[in-house]
Coordinates of C-alpha atoms in Angstrom, one line a residue:
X1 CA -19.9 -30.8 53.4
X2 CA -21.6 -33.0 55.9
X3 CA -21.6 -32.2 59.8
X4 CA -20.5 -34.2 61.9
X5 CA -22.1 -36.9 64.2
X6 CA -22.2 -38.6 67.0
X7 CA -22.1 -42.3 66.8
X8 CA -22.0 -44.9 69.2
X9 CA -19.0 -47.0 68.8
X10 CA -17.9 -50.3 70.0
X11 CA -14.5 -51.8 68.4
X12 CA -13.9 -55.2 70.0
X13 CA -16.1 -57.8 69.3
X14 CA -15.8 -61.6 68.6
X15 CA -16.8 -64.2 66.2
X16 CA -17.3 -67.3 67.6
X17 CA -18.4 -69.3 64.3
X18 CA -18.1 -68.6 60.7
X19 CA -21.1 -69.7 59.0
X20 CA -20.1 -73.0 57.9
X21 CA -20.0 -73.9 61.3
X22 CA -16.2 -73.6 62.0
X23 CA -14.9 -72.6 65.4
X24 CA -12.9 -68.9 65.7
X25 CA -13.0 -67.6 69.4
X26 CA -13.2 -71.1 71.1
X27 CA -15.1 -69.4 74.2
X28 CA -17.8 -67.1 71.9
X29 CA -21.0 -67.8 71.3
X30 CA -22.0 -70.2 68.4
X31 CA -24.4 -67.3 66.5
X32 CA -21.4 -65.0 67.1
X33 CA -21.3 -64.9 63.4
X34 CA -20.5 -61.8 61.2
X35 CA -23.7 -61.9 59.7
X36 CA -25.3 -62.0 63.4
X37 CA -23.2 -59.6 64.7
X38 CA -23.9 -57.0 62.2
X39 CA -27.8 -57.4 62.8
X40 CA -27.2 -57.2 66.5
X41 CA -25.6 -54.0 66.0
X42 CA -27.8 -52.3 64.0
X43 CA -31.3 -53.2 65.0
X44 CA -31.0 -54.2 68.6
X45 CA -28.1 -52.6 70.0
X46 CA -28.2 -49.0 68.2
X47 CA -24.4 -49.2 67.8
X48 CA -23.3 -47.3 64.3
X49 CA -19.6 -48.5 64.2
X50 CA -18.5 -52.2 65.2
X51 CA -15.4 -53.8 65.1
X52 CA -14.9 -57.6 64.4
X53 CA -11.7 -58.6 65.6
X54 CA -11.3 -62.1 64.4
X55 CA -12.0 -60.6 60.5
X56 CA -8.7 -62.3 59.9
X57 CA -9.9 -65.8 60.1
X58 CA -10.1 -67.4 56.4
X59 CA -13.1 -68.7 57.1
X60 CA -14.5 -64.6 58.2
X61 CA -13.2 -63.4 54.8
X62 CA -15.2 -65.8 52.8
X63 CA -18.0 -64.9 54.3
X64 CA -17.9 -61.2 54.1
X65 CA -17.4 -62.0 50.7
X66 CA -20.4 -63.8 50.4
X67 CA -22.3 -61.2 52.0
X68 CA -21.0 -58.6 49.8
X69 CA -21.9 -61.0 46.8
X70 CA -24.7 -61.3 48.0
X71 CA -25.7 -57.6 48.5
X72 CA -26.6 -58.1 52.1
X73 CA -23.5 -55.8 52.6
X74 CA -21.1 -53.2 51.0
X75 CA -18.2 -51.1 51.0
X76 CA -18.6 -48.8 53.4
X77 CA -17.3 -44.8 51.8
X78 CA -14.2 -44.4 53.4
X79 CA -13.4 -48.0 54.8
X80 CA -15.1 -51.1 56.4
X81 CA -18.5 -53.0 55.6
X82 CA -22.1 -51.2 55.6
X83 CA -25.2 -52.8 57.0
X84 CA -28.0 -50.9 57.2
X85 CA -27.1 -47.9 58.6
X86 CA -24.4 -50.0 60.9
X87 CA -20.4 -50.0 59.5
X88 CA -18.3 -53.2 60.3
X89 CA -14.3 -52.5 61.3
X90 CA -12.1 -55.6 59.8
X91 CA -9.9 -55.9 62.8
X92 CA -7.9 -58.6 64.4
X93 CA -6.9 -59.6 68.0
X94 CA -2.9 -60.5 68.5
X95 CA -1.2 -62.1 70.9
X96 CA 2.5 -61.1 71.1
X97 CA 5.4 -62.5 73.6
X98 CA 8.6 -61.1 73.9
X99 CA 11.6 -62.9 75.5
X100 CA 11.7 -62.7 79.1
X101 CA 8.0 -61.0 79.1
X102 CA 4.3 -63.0 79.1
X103 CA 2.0 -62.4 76.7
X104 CA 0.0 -59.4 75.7
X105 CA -3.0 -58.6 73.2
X106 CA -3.3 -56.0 70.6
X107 CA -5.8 -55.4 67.7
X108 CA -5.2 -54.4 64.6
X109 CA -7.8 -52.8 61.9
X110 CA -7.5 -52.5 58.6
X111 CA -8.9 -50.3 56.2
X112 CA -10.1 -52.1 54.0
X113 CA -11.1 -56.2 53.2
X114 CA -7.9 -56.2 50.6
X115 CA -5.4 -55.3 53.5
X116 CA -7.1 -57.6 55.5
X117 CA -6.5 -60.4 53.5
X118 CA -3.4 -59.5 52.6
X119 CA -2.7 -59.4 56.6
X120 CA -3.9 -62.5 57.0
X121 CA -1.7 -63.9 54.7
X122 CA 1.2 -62.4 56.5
X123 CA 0.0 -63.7 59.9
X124 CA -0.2 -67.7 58.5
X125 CA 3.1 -67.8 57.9
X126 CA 3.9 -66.4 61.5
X127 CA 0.8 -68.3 63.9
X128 CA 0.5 -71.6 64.0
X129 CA -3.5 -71.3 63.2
X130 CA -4.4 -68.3 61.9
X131 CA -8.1 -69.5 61.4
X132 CA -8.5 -69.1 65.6
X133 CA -8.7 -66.0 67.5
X134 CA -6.1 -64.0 69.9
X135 CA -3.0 -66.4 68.3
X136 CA 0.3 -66.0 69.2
X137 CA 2.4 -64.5 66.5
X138 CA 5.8 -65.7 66.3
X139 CA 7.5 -62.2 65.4
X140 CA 8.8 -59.2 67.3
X141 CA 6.4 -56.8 69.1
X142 CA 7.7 -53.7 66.5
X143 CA 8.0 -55.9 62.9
X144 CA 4.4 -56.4 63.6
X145 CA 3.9 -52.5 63.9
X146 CA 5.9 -52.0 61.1
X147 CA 3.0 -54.4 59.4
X148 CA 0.4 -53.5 60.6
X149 CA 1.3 -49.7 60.3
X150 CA 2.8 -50.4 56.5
X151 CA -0.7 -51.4 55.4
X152 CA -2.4 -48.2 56.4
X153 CA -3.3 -50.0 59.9
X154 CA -4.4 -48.9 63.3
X155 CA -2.5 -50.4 66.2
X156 CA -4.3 -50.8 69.5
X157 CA -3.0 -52.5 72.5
X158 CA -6.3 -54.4 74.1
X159 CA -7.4 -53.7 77.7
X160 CA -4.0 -52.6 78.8
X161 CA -4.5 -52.7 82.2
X162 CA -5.7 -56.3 82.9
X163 CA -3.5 -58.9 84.8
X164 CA -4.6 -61.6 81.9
X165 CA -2.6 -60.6 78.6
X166 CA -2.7 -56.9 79.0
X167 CA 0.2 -55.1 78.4
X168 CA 0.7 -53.2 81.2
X169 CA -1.4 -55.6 83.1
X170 CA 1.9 -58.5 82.8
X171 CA 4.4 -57.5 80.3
X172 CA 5.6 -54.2 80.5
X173 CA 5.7 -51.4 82.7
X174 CA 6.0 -49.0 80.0
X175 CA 4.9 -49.0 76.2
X176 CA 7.6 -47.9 75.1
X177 CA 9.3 -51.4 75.6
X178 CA 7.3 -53.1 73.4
X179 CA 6.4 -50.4 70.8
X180 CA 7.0 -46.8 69.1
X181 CA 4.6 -44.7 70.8
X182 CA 3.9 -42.5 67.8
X183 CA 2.7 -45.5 66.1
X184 CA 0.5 -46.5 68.4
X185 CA -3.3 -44.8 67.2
X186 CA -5.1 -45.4 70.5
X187 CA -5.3 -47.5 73.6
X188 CA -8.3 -49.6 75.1
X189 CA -8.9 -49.5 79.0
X190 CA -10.3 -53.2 79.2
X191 CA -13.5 -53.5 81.3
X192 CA -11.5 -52.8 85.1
X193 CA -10.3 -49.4 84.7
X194 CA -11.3 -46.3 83.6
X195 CA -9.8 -42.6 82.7
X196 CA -8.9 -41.1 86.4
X197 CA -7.0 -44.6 86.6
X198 CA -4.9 -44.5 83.9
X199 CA -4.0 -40.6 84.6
X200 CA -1.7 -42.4 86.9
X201 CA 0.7 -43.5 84.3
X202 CA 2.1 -40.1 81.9
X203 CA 3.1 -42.1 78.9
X204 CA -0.5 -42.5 78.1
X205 CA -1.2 -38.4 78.1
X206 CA -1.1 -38.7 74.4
X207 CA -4.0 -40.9 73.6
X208 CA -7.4 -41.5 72.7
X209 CA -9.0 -43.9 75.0
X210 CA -11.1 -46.3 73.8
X211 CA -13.9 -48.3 76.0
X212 CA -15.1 -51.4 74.0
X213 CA -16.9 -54.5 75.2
X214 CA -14.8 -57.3 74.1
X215 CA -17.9 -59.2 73.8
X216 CA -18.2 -63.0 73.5
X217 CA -22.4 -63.6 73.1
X218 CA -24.4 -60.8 71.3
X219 CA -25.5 -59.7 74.6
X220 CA -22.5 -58.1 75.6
X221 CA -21.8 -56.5 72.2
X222 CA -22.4 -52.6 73.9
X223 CA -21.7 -53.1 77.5
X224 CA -18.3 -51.0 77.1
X225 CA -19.0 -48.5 74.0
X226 CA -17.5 -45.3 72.8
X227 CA -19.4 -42.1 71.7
X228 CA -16.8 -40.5 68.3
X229 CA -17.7 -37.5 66.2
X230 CA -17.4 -38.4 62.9
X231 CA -19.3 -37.2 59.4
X232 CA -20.1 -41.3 58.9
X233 CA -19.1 -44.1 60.4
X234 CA -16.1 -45.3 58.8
X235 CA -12.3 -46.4 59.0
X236 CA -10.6 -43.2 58.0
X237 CA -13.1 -41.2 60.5
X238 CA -11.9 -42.9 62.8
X239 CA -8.3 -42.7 62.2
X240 CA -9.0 -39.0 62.4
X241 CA -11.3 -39.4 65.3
X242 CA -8.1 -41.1 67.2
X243 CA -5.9 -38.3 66.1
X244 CA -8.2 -35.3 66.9
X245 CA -8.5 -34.3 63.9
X246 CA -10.7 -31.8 62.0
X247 CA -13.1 -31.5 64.8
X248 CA -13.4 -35.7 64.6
X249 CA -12.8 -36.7 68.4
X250 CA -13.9 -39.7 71.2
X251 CA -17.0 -37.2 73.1
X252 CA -17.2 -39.6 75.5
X253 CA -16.1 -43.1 77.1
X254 CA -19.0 -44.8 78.5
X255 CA -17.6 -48.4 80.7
X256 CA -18.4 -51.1 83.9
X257 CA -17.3 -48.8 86.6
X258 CA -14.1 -50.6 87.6
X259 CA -15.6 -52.1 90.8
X260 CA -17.9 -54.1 88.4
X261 CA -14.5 -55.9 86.2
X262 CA -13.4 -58.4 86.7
X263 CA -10.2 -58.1 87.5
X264 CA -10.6 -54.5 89.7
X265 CA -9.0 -55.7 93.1
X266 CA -6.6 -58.0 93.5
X267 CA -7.8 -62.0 94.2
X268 CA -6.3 -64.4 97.0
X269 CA -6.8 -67.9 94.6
X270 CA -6.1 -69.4 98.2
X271 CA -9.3 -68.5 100.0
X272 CA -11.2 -66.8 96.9
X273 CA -11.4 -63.5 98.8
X274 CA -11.0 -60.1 97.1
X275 CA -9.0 -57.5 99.0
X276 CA -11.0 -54.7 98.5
X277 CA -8.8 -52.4 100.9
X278 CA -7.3 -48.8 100.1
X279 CA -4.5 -50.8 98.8
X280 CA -3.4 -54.2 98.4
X281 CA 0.5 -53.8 99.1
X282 CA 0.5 -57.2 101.0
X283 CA 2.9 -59.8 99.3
X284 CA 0.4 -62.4 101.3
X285 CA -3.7 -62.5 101.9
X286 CA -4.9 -60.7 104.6
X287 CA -7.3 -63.4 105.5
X288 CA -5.5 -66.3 105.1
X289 CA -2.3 -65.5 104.6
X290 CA -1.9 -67.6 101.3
X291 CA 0.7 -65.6 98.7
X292 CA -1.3 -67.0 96.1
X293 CA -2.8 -63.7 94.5
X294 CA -3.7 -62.5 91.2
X295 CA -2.8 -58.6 91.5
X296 CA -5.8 -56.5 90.3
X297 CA -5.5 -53.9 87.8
X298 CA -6.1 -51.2 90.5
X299 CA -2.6 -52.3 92.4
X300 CA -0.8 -53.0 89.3
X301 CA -1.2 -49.1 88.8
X302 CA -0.7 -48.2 91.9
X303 CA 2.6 -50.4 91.4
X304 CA 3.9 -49.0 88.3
X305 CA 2.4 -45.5 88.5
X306 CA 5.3 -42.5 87.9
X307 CA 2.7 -39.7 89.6
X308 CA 1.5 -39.6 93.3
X309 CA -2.2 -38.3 92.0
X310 CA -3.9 -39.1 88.4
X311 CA -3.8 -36.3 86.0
X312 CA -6.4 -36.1 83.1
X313 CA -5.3 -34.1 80.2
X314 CA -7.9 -31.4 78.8
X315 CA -8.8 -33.6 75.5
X316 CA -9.5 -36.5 77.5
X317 CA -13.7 -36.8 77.2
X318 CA -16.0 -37.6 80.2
X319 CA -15.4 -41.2 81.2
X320 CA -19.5 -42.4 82.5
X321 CA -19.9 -45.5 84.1
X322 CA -22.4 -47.2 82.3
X323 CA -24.0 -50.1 84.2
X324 CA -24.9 -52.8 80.9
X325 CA -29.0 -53.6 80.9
X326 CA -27.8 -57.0 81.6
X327 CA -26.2 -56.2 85.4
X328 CA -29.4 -54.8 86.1
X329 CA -31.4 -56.7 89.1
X330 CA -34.7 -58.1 88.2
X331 CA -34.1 -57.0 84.1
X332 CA -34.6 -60.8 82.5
X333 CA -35.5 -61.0 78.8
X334 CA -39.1 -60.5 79.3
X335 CA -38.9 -57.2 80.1
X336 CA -35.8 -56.2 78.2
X337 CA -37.9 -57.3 75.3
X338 CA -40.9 -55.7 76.0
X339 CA -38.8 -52.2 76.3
X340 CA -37.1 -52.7 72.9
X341 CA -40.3 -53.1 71.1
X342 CA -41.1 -49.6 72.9
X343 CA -37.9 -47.6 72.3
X344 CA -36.3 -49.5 69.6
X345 CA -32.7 -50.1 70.6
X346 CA -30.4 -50.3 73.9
X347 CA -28.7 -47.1 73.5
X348 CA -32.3 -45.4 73.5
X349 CA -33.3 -47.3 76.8
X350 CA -29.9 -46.2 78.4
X351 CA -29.5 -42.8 77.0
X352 CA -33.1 -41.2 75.4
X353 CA -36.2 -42.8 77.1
X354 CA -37.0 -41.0 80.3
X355 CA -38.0 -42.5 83.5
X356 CA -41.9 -41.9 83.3
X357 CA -41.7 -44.1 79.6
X358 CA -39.4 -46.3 81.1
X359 CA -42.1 -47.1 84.0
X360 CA -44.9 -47.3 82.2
X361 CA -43.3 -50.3 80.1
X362 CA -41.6 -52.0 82.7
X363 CA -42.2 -50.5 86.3
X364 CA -41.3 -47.9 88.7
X365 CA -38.7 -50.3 90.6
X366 CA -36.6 -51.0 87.0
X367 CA -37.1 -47.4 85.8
X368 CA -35.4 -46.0 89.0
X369 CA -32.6 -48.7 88.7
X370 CA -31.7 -47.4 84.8
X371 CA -32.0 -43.7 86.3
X372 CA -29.5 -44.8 88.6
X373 CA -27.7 -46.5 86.3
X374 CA -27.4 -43.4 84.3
X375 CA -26.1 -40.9 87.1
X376 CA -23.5 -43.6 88.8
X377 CA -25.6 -43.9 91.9
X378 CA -25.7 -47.6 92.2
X379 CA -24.6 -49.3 95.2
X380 CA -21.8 -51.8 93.8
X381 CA -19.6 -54.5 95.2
X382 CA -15.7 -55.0 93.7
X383 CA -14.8 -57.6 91.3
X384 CA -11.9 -59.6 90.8
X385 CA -10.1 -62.8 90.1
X386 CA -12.2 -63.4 86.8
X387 CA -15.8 -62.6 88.7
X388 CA -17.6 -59.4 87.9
X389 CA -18.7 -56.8 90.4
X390 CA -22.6 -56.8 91.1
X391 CA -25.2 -53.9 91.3
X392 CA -26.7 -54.5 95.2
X393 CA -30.2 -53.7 95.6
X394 CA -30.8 -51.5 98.8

């Protein structure tokens, strides 16, 4: 029986064209394709499990069944779509509305093409176009578990914490409004919160925590990824993976530390300042005064939080804040180039090349910003309202 491995894992990732040219995430990149995502993946990023979340586009299906047809691609052993060494996640991002609540996201994967097209399906005759991603789906938050869950699916509510469609982020102060918890397989952090932060809130003891990129450009594909023990990369691995089961398990959560998302502190749309105080109780700005603020995802836990300190449960893994290649200062393409033609893929630059190989390819002052990088010791400044944190040189 084969042992098991780790892989590096990230699950939410756009298309932003199918390869006839048509439109899928409005705001992703045009070679967002599945084609170009799966060779991003697996010969420039290192990443051995992908999910596409707009799979259930009809123009996606066609082609992964052209690139099947093709033999480009396979079936992946045990679920999803094999690309040199690289497996592809059919999965789909939802957006659900309740009465009396705003909107929320979730993704859905499938485990297999035929329940993906058979989801689709189901989804046209509830969105008003299901050929474009994140759509509203006119139906109740729990018949689409019951779908989702019916078809051998995973349910996963998408960066939960985040004040623009996340669930706990605008529409509920508890899962359990919207959804059967022991239906729900895992849950994603989004890109302004990690593990310590969500140990404020004890509904989510139960779960696997999931840190994914939610890319829209190939770049990003990676800059939020998961490490998962698995014997391959594969859908029912990591069904087991998000269960804990038979040794399978998430080893590690590597994400932006909050203070680089996005939406980490809470934004006064009056003056543009972020509050980046102990806490932001203030119902008004504390510079101008304006009550025009967009609550960040730290204060929204702080808001709805039932403990007074964050626990962390013993199967929760490390949570390391991994600062993306791309936030590094002075890191342009040049270089990033140059050190991929040495070490072969990202995840070797962040995690196996040391600092002396690092230097010698692209100079002591980068190599001590990756080392850095890879211990949390950057200097940082807060993000929010929609503007990312930045790594400050000292």
């Amino acid at each position: 029986m084969a042992e098991l491995q780790s892989i590096y894992c990230d699950l939410h990732v756009h298309i932003g064209r199918t390869s006839e040219g048509q439109a899928v995430k409005i705001s992703g990149s045009r070679d967002l394709t599945f084609a170009g995502i799966a060779k991003e993946a697996a010969e420039r990023k290192g990443i051995g499990l992908i999910g596409i979340i707009d799979s259930h586009a009809p123009g996606v299906l066609r082609d992964i069944r052209a690139a099947l047809d093709s033999g480009e691609m396979e079936l992946a052993a045990g679920g999803g779509i094999a690309y040199r060494g690289t497996t592809i996640l059919l999965g789909t991002e939802i957006e659900i509305r309740e009465p009396g609540r705003k909107e929320c996201h979730v993704l859905a994967f499938m485990p297999d093409l035929a329940a993906m097209e058979d989801f689709s399906k189901w989804m046209s005759a509830h969105m008003r176009n299901v050929n474009l991603s994140s759509q509203r789906l006119y139906a109740p938050s729990r018949v689409l578990q019951d779908e989702i869950t019916g078809r051998g699916g995973l349910l996963i509510p998408a960066h939960i914490f985040t004040p623009h469609k996340g669930l706990y982020g605008c529409a509920a102060e508890r899962m359990a409004e919207l959804f059967e918890l022991e239906r729900i397989a895992a849950v994603e952090l989004g890109l302004s919160a990690d593990s310590g932060m969500a140990g404020y809130l004890s509904e989510l003891d139960r779960y696997s925590f999931l840190t994914n990129s939610d890319a829209h450009s190939l770049g990003k594909i990676g800059r939020e990824y998961n490490v998962i023990e698995m014997r391959e990369p594969s859908f029912q691995e990591l069904k087991l993976a998000l269960q804990r089961a038979e040794g399978r398990r998430v080893s590690a959560n590597f994400g932006l530390n909050p203070r680089l998302g996005k939406y980490h502190r809470t934004y006064c749309a009056g003056c543009g300042s972020i509050i980046d105080e102990a806490y932001a109780t203030s119902e008004r700005c504390p510079y101008c005064g304006s009550p025009k603020l967009v609550q960040g995802v730290l204060d929204r836990i702080l808001h709805i939080a039932d403990r007074s300190q964050p626990q962390v449960p013993a199967h929760r893994p490390p949570y390391h804040y991994q600062v993306p290649l791309e936030f590094i200062p002075g890191l342009g393409k040049r270089k990033l180039n140059l050190l991929l033609e040495a070490f072969g893929t990202e995840m070797n630059i962040l995690h196996r090349a040391d600092e002396a190989g690092l230097a010698a390819v692209a100079g002591a002052e980068l190599a001590g910003l990756i080392a850095l990088a890879r211990t949390g010791k950057l200097a940082l400044s807060s993000g929010g309202g929609g503007t990312y944190g930045k790594v400050i040189r000292t």
